[in-house]
Short mmCIF file of C-alpha atoms in Angstrom, two decimals:
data_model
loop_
_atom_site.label_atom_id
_atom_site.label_comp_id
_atom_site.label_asym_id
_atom_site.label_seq_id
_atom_site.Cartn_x
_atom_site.Cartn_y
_atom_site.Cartn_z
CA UNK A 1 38.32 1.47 3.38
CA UNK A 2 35.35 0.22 5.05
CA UNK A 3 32.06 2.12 5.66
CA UNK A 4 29.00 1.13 7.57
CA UNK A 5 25.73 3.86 6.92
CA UNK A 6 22.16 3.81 7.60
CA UNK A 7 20.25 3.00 4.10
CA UNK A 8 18.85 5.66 2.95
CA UNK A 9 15.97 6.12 0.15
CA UNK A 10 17.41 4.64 -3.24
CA UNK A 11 19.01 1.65 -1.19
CA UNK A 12 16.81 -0.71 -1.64
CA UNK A 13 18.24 -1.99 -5.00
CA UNK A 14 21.66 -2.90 -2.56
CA UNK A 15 19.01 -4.39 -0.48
CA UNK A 16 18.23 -7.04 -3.39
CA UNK A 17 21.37 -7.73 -4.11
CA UNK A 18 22.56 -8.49 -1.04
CA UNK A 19 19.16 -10.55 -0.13
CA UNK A 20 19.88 -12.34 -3.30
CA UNK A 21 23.31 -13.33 -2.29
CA UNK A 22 21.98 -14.63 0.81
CA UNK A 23 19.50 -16.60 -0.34
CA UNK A 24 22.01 -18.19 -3.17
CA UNK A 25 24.21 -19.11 -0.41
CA UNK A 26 21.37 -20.98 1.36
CA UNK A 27 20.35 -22.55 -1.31
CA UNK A 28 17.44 -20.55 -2.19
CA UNK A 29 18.85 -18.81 -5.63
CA UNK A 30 16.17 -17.23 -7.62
CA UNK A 31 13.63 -17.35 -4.80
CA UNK A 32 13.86 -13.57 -3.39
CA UNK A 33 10.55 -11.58 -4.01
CA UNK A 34 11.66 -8.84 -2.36
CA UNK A 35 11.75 -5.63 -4.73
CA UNK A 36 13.81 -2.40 -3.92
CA UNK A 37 10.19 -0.57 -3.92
CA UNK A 38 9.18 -3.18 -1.16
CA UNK A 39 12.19 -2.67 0.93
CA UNK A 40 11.96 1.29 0.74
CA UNK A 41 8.83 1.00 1.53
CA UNK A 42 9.28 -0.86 4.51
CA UNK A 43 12.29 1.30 5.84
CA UNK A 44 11.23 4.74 5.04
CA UNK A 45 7.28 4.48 6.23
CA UNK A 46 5.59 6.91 8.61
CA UNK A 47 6.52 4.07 11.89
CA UNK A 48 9.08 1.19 10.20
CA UNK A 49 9.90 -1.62 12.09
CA UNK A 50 12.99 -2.38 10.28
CA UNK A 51 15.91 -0.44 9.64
CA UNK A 52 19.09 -1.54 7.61
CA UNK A 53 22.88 -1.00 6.87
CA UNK A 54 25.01 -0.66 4.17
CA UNK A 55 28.28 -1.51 4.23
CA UNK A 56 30.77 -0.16 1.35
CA UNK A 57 33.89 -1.28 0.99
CA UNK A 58 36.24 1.76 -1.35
CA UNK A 59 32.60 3.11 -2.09
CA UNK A 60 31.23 -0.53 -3.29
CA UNK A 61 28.68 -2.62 -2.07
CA UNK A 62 30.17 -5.24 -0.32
CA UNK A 63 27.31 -6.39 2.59
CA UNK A 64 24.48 -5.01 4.57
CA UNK A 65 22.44 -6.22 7.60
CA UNK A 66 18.45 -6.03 7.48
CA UNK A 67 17.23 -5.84 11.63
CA UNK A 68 14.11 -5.28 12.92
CA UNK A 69 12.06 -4.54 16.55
CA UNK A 70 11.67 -7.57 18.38
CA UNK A 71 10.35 -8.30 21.74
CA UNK A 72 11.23 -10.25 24.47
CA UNK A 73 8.72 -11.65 26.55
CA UNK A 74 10.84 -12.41 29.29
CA UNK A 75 12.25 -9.19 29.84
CA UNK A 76 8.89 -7.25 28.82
CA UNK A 77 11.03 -5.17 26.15
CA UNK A 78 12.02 -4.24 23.07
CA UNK A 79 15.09 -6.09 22.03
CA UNK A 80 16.08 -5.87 18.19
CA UNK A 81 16.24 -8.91 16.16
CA UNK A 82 19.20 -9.36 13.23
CA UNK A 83 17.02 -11.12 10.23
CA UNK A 84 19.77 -10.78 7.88
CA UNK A 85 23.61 -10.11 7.48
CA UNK A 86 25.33 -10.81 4.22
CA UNK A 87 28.52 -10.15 3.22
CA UNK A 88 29.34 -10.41 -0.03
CA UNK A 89 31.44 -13.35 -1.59
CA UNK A 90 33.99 -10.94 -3.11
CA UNK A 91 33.88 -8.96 0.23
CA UNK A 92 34.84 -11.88 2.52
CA UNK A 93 38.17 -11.66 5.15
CA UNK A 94 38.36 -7.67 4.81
CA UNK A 95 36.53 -7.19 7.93
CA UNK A 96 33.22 -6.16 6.65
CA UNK A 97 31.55 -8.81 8.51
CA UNK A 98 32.76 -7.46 11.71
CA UNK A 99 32.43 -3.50 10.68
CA UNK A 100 28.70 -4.10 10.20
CA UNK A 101 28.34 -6.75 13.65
CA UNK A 102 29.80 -3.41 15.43
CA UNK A 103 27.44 -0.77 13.61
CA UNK A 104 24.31 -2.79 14.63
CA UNK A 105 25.74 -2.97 18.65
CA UNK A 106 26.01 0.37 18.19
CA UNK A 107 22.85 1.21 16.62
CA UNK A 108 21.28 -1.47 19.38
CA UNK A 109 22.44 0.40 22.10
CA UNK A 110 21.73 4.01 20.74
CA UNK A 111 18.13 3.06 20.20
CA UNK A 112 18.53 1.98 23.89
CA UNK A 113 17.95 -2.21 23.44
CA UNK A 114 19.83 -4.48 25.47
CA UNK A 115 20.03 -7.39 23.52
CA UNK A 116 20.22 -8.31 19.70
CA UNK A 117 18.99 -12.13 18.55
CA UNK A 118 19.25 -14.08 15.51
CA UNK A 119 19.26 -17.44 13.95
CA UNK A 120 22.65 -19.08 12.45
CA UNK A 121 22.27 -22.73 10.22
CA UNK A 122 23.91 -24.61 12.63
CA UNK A 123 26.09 -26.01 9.83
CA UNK A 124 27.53 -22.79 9.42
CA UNK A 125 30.95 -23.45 11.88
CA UNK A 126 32.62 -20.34 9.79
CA UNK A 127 29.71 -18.09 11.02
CA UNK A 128 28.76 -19.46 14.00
CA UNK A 129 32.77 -19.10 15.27
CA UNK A 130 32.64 -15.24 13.87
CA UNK A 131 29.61 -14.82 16.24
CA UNK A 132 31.26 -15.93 19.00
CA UNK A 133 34.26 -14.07 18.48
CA UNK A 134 31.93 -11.15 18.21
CA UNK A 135 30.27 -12.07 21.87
CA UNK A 136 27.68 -13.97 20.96
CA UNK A 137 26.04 -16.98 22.88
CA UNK A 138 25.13 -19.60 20.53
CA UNK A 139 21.93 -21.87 21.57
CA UNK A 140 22.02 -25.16 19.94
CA UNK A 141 18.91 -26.89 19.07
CA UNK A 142 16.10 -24.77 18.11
CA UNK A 143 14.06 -25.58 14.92
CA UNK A 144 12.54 -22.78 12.74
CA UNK A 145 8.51 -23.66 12.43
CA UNK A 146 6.63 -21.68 9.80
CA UNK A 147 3.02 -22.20 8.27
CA UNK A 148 2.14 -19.97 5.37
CA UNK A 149 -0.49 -20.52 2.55
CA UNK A 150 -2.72 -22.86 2.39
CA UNK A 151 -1.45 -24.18 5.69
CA UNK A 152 -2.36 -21.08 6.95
CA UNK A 153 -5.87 -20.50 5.42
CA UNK A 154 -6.47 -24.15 6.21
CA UNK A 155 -5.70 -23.58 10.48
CA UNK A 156 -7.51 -20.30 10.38
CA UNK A 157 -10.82 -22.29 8.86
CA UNK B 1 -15.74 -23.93 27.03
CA UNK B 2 -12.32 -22.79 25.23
CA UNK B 3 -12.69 -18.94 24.58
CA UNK B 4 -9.93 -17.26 23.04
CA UNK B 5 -9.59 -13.33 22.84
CA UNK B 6 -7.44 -10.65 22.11
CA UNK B 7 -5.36 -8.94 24.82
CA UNK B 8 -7.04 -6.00 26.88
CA UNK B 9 -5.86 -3.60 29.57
CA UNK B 10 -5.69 -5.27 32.29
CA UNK B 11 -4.39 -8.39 31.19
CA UNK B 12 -0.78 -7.77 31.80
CA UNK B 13 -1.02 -9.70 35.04
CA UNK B 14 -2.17 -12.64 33.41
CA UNK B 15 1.43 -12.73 30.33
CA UNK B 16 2.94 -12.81 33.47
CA UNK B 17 1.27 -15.81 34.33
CA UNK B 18 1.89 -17.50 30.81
CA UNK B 19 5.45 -15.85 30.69
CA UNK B 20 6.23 -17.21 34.01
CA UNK B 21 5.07 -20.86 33.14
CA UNK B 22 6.70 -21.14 29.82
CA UNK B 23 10.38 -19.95 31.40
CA UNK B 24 9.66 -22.33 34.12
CA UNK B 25 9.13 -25.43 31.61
CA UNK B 26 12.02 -24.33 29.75
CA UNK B 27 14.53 -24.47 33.17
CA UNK B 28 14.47 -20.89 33.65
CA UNK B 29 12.19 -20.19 36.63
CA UNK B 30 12.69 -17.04 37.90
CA UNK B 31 14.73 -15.32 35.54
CA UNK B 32 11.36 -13.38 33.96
CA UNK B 33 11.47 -9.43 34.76
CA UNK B 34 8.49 -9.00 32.66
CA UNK B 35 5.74 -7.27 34.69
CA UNK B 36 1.87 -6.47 33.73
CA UNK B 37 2.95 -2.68 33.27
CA UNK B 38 5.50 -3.27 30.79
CA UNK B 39 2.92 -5.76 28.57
CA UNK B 40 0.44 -3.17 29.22
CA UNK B 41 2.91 -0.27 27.82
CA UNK B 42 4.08 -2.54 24.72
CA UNK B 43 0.40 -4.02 24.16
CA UNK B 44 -1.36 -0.80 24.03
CA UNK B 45 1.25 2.32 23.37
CA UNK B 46 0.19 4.57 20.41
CA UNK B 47 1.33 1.80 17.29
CA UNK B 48 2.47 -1.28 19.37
CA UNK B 49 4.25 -3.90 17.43
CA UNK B 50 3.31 -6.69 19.84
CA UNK B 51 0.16 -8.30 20.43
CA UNK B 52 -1.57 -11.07 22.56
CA UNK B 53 -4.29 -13.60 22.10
CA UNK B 54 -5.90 -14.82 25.77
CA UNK B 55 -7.28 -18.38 26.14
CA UNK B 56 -9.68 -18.97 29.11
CA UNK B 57 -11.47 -22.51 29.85
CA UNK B 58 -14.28 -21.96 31.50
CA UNK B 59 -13.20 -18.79 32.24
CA UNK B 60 -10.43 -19.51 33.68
CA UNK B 61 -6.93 -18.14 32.54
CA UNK B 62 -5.55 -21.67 30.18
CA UNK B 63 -2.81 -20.33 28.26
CA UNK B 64 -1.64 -17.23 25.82
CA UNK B 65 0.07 -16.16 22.50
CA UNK B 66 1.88 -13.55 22.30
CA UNK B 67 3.45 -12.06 18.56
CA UNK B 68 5.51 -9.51 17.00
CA UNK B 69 5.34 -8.05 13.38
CA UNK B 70 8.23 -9.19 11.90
CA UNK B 71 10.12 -8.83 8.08
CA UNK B 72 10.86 -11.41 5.77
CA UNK B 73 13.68 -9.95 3.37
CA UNK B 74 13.04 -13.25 1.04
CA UNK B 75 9.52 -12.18 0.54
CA UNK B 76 10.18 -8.59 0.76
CA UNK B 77 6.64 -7.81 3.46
CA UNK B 78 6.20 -8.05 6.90
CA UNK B 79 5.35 -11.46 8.36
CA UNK B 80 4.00 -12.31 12.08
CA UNK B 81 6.22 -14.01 14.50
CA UNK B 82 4.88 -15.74 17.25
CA UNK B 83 7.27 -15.54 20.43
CA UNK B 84 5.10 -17.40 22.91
CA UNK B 85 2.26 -19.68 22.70
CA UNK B 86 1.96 -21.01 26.31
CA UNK B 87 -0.67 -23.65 27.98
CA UNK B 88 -0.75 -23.85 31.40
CA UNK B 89 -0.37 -27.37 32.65
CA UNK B 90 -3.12 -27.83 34.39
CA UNK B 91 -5.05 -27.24 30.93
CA UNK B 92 -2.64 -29.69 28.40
CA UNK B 93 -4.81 -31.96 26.27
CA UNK B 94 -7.93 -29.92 26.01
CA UNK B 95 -7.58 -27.91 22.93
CA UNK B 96 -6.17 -25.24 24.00
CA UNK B 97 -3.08 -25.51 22.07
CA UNK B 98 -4.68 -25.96 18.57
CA UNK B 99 -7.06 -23.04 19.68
CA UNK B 100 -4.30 -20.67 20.46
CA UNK B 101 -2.89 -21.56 16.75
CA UNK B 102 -6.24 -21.11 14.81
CA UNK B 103 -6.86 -17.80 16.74
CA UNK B 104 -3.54 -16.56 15.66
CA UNK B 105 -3.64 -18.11 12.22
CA UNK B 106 -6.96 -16.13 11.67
CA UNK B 107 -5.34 -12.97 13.29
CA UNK B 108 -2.06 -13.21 10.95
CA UNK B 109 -4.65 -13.75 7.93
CA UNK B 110 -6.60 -10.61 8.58
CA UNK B 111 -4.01 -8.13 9.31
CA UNK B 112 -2.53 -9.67 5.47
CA UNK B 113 0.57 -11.98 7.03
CA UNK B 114 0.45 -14.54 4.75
CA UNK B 115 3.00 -16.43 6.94
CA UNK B 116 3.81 -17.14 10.60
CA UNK B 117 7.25 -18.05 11.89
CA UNK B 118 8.47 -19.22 15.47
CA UNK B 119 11.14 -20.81 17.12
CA UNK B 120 10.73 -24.21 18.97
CA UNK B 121 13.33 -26.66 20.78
CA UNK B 122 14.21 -29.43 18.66
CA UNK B 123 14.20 -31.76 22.02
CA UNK B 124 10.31 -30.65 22.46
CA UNK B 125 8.73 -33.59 20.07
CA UNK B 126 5.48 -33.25 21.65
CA UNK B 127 5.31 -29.43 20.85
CA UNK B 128 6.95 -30.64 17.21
CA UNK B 129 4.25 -33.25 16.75
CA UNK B 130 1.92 -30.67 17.49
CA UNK B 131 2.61 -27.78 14.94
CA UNK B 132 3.44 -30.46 11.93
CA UNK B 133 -0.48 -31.15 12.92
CA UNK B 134 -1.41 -27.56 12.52
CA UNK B 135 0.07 -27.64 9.18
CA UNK B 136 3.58 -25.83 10.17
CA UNK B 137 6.92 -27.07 8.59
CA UNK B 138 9.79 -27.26 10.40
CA UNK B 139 13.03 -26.99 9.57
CA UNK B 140 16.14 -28.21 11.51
CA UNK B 141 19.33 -27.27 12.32
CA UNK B 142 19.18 -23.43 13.39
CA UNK B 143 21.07 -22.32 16.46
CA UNK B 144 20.19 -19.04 18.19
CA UNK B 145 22.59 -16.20 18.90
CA UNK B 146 21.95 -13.58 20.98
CA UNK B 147 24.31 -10.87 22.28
CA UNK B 148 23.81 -8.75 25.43
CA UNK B 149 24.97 -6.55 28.28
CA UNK B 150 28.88 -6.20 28.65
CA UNK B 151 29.00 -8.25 25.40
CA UNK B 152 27.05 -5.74 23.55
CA UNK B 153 29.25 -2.51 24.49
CA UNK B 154 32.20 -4.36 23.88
CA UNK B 155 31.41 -4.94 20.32
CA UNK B 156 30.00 -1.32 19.54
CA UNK B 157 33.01 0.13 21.19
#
């Protein structure tokens, strides 16, 4: 059986795993810094701006979805933006994926957004076909741009 | 002169502006619903999670930046994403651009970001050229999924 909750305080050791599987599957093993003190933290503050979900699979971890408030400039509103959703290897083709796509349009639309965005690798066929079949409208050909560090100190002199 | 400034009441009118011109350079002229009441509300509501930088050039109105706190999971903190930076043709090749950037790279460094992400289009060299000159790094190959309206309550359903 599959179950999609809210996190809740004590989640966010789930949180690392499942940011840790992520990041492994992108290539990125052994570069999370995220702690579970950092992501409860972040969740259960006096105003977060993220939220997250937990999806068990017979009472197991098997995935979770990290969102937070976004904004769109065009339509001058809140929309919420998807940063992460991981299902674990183990947990893959039981429908988790889709159980926890469903709980955040739900949770969208009870928070009263219209919209949910996020960014695929646009090598990922196997995801990018799951987000269609879940309604989504893929946009090819965006690039990611970040500046952090010295980069940033440097444009800020 | 280049002056850049943060957002104040009263400068709704003038995202519009910026919103307006960057929708129309990206092929979607009129399709903004974003009105100066609905910047105003998000800009300055009781703990706003948007904000906006204002270029003027001599005082006139030369572009705009607008950003959202954001989450990286990998780093476990909140991050600043920049939705919008917008010149307005008439003002290209001034320094607008790279004052927009330093503004917000200062901004991002003293509210404790210690990173800025954004999305560009990977046809846009010019605007590609131009953050690899502020010191951004861009990576390829990310599509962008979005899922809304009848979409949306069809998958929560």
């Amino acid at each position: 059986v599959i179950n999609v909750r809210e996190a809740r305080p004590g989640d966010g050791a789930l949180l690392v795993v499942t940011t840790e599987a992520l990041a492994a599957f992108h290539g990125n093993a052994g570069k999370v810094k995220a702690t579970a003190e950092r992501f409860e933290q972040a969740l259960f503050c006096e105003d977060p701006i993220i939220g997250a979900l937990i999806a068990e699979h017979d009472g197991a971890l098997a995935g979770a979805v990290v969102w937070h408030r976004s904004f769109s400039t065009n339509a001058g509103h809140e929309i919420m933006y998807m940063e992460d959703i991981c299902v674990l290897p183990e947990f893959r083709s039981k429908g988790v994926g889709k159980a926890l796509m469903r709980a955040t349009a739900e949770l969208a639309l009870a928070r009263g957004y219209d919209a949910i965005f996020w960014l695929a690798m646009s090598w990922n066929e196997r995801a990018l076909a799951f987000y269609r079949e879940c309604g989504a409208e893929v946009e090819e050909a965006h690039n990611v741009c970040r500046i952090k560090g010295d980069a940033l100190k440097a444009l800020a002199a």
